[in-house]
Amino acid sequence: METILGLDLPTWWFLVVGGLFSGYAILDGFDLGAGALHLFFNKEESRRIVLNAVGPVWDGNEVWIVIGGGALFAGFPLVYASVFSAFYIPFMLFLVMLIFRAISIEFRSKEPMRWWRQLWDINYCISSIMIAFLLGLVLGNVIQGIPIDQNGDFTGNWLSFVNPYACIVAVTTVALFMMHGAIYLTMKTENRLYAKLTVLVKNTTIFFVICYAVTTVATLLYATHLSEDFKQHPQLFSIPLVAIISVANITRQITKRKYRFAFISSSVTVSLLLILIAIGLYPNIVISTVSPAYNLTVYKAASSAKSLKIMLLFAVIGVPLVATYTTFVFWTFRGKVKLDEHSY
């Protein structure tokens, strides 16, 4: 099989897909977290400020999951078909929540009535929490494995997705995004709202650390296959060690009120947690709970070598362009939020 820099094409595409989903989790993670915290702010001005903190970037952040889904379809069509068929109900709920969240942001400021704004505030908060929860629920089931047969067809019941381990991962995802969002908002606010957020940052960080510890123990108990590669290659244990250091650095930077560095650390933590899962799964992408012979590996599920090579070229050109656009938007809207007549 043709290789580039020592890695074969399916593995390269596995890295591309993983990188895109990691970018989505970091970018949309903080605005989902900000949405999950929305009802903690009681004053109308505070809610407008936190809404406008994510206003210029939230829709651009969601582009990353669209590209990630497209990359998954292009590189691993069998995985795309199996996963989206298996998680049909969760993904439909996910799309409904995405729509509710988007219209909540856009509709809220269209009318001045108090009941109208409260209605969209509640919708915005609930949909943000549900999106994060559903993402974690899918991730938890992917880690555990799902019942697929030799053709990659789902043979289980969608209600089985709501199992204890997947729910723990889902709650941890919500906690991680809430912490990530709270840290982001401290960089965009000032005065009394900033003071309130410094308290929220501490509380959400404690919440995440507790969830992180519980999820780690649950993973060691219920997803033992995830540690096989680490046992065979002890040098890989450096990655979970770096992840623990990264989490510790978040609390350290928050204590010193250096929120920019805390945000970098929380972004690194999001990425490292996904890398740990990717290492544990590889070369599998989807694990079958029916039989290990039915696992969908990067080799079994990949497109042809010619297709992967052409698409990899597009990815090398396209991903940096999207990253540049994202950087430009963040640079343009840097600094503290100031409300004006064009604000939400």
CSV table of C-alpha atoms in Angstrom, one decimal, residues 162-336:
chain,number,residue,atom,x,y,z
A,162,VAL,CA,-28.9,5.7,26.5
A,163,ASN,CA,-26.8,3.4,28.7
A,164,PRO,CA,-24.9,4.4,31.9
A,165,TYR,CA,-21.5,4.7,30.4
A,166,ALA,CA,-22.6,6.8,27.4
A,167,CYS,CA,-24.6,9.1,29.7
A,168,ILE,CA,-21.4,9.6,31.9
A,169,VAL,CA,-19.5,10.6,28.7
A,170,ALA,CA,-22.3,12.9,27.7
A,171,VAL,CA,-22.5,14.7,31.0
A,172,THR,CA,-18.7,15.0,31.0
A,173,THR,CA,-18.9,16.6,27.5
A,174,VAL,CA,-21.5,19.1,28.8
A,175,ALA,CA,-19.2,19.9,31.8
A,176,LEU,CA,-16.1,20.3,29.5
A,177,PHE,CA,-17.9,22.7,27.2
A,178,MET,CA,-19.4,24.7,30.0
A,179,MET,CA,-15.9,25.2,31.5
A,180,HIS,CA,-14.5,26.0,28.0
A,181,GLY,CA,-17.3,28.5,27.4
A,182,ALA,CA,-17.0,30.2,30.8
A,183,ILE,CA,-13.2,30.7,30.3
A,184,TYR,CA,-13.9,32.1,26.8
A,185,LEU,CA,-16.5,34.6,28.2
A,186,THR,CA,-14.1,35.9,30.8
A,187,MET,CA,-11.9,37.1,27.9
A,188,LYS,CA,-14.9,38.9,26.3
A,189,THR,CA,-16.5,40.6,29.3
A,190,GLU,CA,-15.6,43.2,32.0
A,191,ASN,CA,-16.8,44.8,35.2
A,192,ARG,CA,-19.6,43.0,37.2
A,193,LEU,CA,-20.3,40.5,34.5
A,194,TYR,CA,-16.6,39.6,34.4
A,195,ALA,CA,-16.6,39.2,38.2
A,196,LYS,CA,-19.6,36.8,38.0
A,197,LEU,CA,-17.9,34.8,35.3
A,198,THR,CA,-14.8,34.4,37.5
A,199,VAL,CA,-17.0,32.5,40.0
A,200,LEU,CA,-18.7,30.5,37.2
A,201,VAL,CA,-15.3,29.5,35.8
A,202,LYS,CA,-14.3,28.0,39.1
A,203,ASN,CA,-17.6,26.2,39.6
A,204,THR,CA,-17.6,24.7,36.1
A,205,THR,CA,-14.0,23.7,36.4
A,206,ILE,CA,-14.7,21.8,39.6
A,207,PHE,CA,-17.7,20.2,37.8
A,208,PHE,CA,-15.6,19.1,34.9
A,209,VAL,CA,-12.7,17.7,37.0
A,210,ILE,CA,-15.2,15.5,39.0
A,211,CYS,CA,-16.8,14.3,35.7
A,212,TYR,CA,-13.4,13.7,34.2
A,213,ALA,CA,-12.3,11.5,37.1
A,214,VAL,CA,-15.6,9.5,37.0
A,215,THR,CA,-15.3,9.0,33.2
A,216,THR,CA,-11.7,7.9,33.5
A,217,VAL,CA,-12.7,5.2,36.1
A,218,ALA,CA,-15.7,4.2,34.0
A,219,THR,CA,-13.6,3.9,30.9
A,220,LEU,CA,-11.1,1.6,32.6
A,221,LEU,CA,-14.0,-0.6,33.8
A,222,TYR,CA,-16.3,-0.6,30.7
A,223,ALA,CA,-14.1,0.1,27.7
A,224,THR,CA,-11.0,-2.0,28.5
A,225,HIS,CA,-10.2,-2.4,24.8
A,226,LEU,CA,-9.3,1.3,24.7
A,227,SER,CA,-6.2,0.6,26.8
A,228,GLU,CA,-4.8,-2.3,24.7
A,229,ASP,CA,-2.6,-0.1,22.5
A,230,PHE,CA,-1.2,1.7,25.5
A,231,LYS,CA,-0.2,-1.7,27.1
A,232,GLN,CA,1.6,-2.7,23.8
A,233,HIS,CA,3.3,0.7,23.4
A,234,PRO,CA,4.1,2.0,26.9
A,235,GLN,CA,5.5,5.3,25.4
A,236,LEU,CA,1.9,6.2,24.6
A,237,PHE,CA,1.2,6.7,28.3
A,238,SER,CA,2.9,10.1,27.9
A,239,ILE,CA,-0.3,11.3,26.2
A,240,PRO,CA,-2.7,10.8,29.1
A,241,LEU,CA,0.0,12.2,31.4
A,242,VAL,CA,0.1,15.3,29.3
A,243,ALA,CA,-3.7,15.5,29.3
A,244,ILE,CA,-3.7,15.4,33.2
A,245,ILE,CA,-1.0,18.1,33.2
A,246,SER,CA,-3.2,20.1,30.8
A,247,VAL,CA,-6.2,19.9,33.1
A,248,ALA,CA,-4.1,20.8,36.1
A,249,ASN,CA,-2.8,23.8,34.1
A,250,ILE,CA,-6.3,25.0,33.5
A,251,THR,CA,-6.9,25.3,37.3
A,252,ARG,CA,-3.5,26.9,37.7
A,253,GLN,CA,-4.1,29.6,35.1
A,254,ILE,CA,-7.6,30.3,36.5
A,255,THR,CA,-6.2,30.8,40.0
A,256,LYS,CA,-3.7,33.3,38.5
A,257,ARG,CA,-6.6,34.9,36.5
A,258,LYS,CA,-4.7,34.3,33.2
A,259,TYR,CA,-7.7,33.3,31.3
A,260,ARG,CA,-6.1,33.4,27.8
A,261,PHE,CA,-3.7,30.7,28.9
A,262,ALA,CA,-6.5,28.8,30.6
A,263,PHE,CA,-8.4,28.9,27.3
A,264,ILE,CA,-5.4,27.5,25.4
A,265,SER,CA,-5.1,24.7,28.0
A,266,SER,CA,-8.8,23.8,27.8
A,267,SER,CA,-8.5,23.7,24.0
A,268,VAL,CA,-5.5,21.4,24.3
A,269,THR,CA,-7.4,19.3,26.8
A,270,VAL,CA,-10.3,18.9,24.3
A,271,SER,CA,-7.9,17.8,21.6
A,272,LEU,CA,-5.9,15.4,23.8
A,273,LEU,CA,-9.0,13.7,25.1
A,274,LEU,CA,-10.1,13.0,21.5
A,275,ILE,CA,-6.5,11.9,20.6
A,276,LEU,CA,-6.7,9.4,23.4
A,277,ILE,CA,-9.9,7.9,22.1
A,278,ALA,CA,-8.5,7.8,18.5
A,279,ILE,CA,-5.4,5.9,19.7
A,280,GLY,CA,-7.6,3.5,21.7
A,281,LEU,CA,-9.8,2.8,18.7
A,282,TYR,CA,-7.2,2.7,15.8
A,283,PRO,CA,-7.2,0.9,13.4
A,284,ASN,CA,-10.9,0.5,14.2
A,285,ILE,CA,-13.3,3.4,13.6
A,286,VAL,CA,-16.4,1.5,14.7
A,287,ILE,CA,-16.2,-1.5,17.0
A,288,SER,CA,-18.9,-4.2,16.6
A,289,THR,CA,-20.3,-5.6,19.8
A,290,VAL,CA,-21.6,-8.6,17.8
A,291,SER,CA,-18.2,-9.9,16.7
A,292,PRO,CA,-14.6,-8.4,16.4
A,293,ALA,CA,-14.6,-9.7,12.9
A,294,TYR,CA,-17.3,-7.1,12.0
A,295,ASN,CA,-15.3,-4.1,13.2
A,296,LEU,CA,-15.0,-1.3,10.7
A,297,THR,CA,-11.3,-0.6,10.4
A,298,VAL,CA,-9.7,2.2,8.4
A,299,TYR,CA,-8.6,-0.4,5.8
A,300,LYS,CA,-12.0,-2.2,5.5
A,301,ALA,CA,-14.0,1.0,5.3
A,302,ALA,CA,-11.7,3.3,3.3
A,303,SER,CA,-12.4,4.6,-0.3
A,304,SER,CA,-10.1,3.5,-3.1
A,305,ALA,CA,-6.4,4.5,-2.8
A,306,LYS,CA,-6.8,6.8,-5.8
A,307,SER,CA,-9.8,8.6,-4.3
A,308,LEU,CA,-8.0,9.0,-0.9
A,309,LYS,CA,-5.0,10.5,-2.7
A,310,ILE,CA,-7.0,13.0,-4.6
A,311,MET,CA,-9.1,14.0,-1.6
A,312,LEU,CA,-6.0,14.3,0.6
A,313,LEU,CA,-4.7,16.9,-1.9
A,314,PHE,CA,-7.9,18.9,-1.5
A,315,ALA,CA,-7.7,18.6,2.3
A,316,VAL,CA,-4.1,19.9,2.3
A,317,ILE,CA,-5.3,23.0,0.4
A,318,GLY,CA,-8.8,23.4,1.9
A,319,VAL,CA,-8.2,22.9,5.6
A,320,PRO,CA,-5.6,25.6,6.0
A,321,LEU,CA,-7.9,28.0,4.1
A,322,VAL,CA,-10.8,27.3,6.5
A,323,ALA,CA,-8.3,27.7,9.4
A,324,THR,CA,-7.1,31.0,8.0
A,325,TYR,CA,-10.7,32.3,7.6
A,326,THR,CA,-11.5,31.2,11.2
A,327,THR,CA,-8.4,33.0,12.5
A,328,PHE,CA,-9.3,36.1,10.6
A,329,VAL,CA,-12.8,36.2,12.1
A,330,PHE,CA,-11.5,35.8,15.6
A,331,TRP,CA,-8.9,38.5,15.1
A,332,THR,CA,-11.5,40.9,13.6
A,333,PHE,CA,-13.8,40.5,16.6
A,334,ARG,CA,-11.1,40.3,19.3
A,335,GLY,CA,-11.4,42.2,22.6
A,336,LYS,CA,-14.2,42.9,25.0
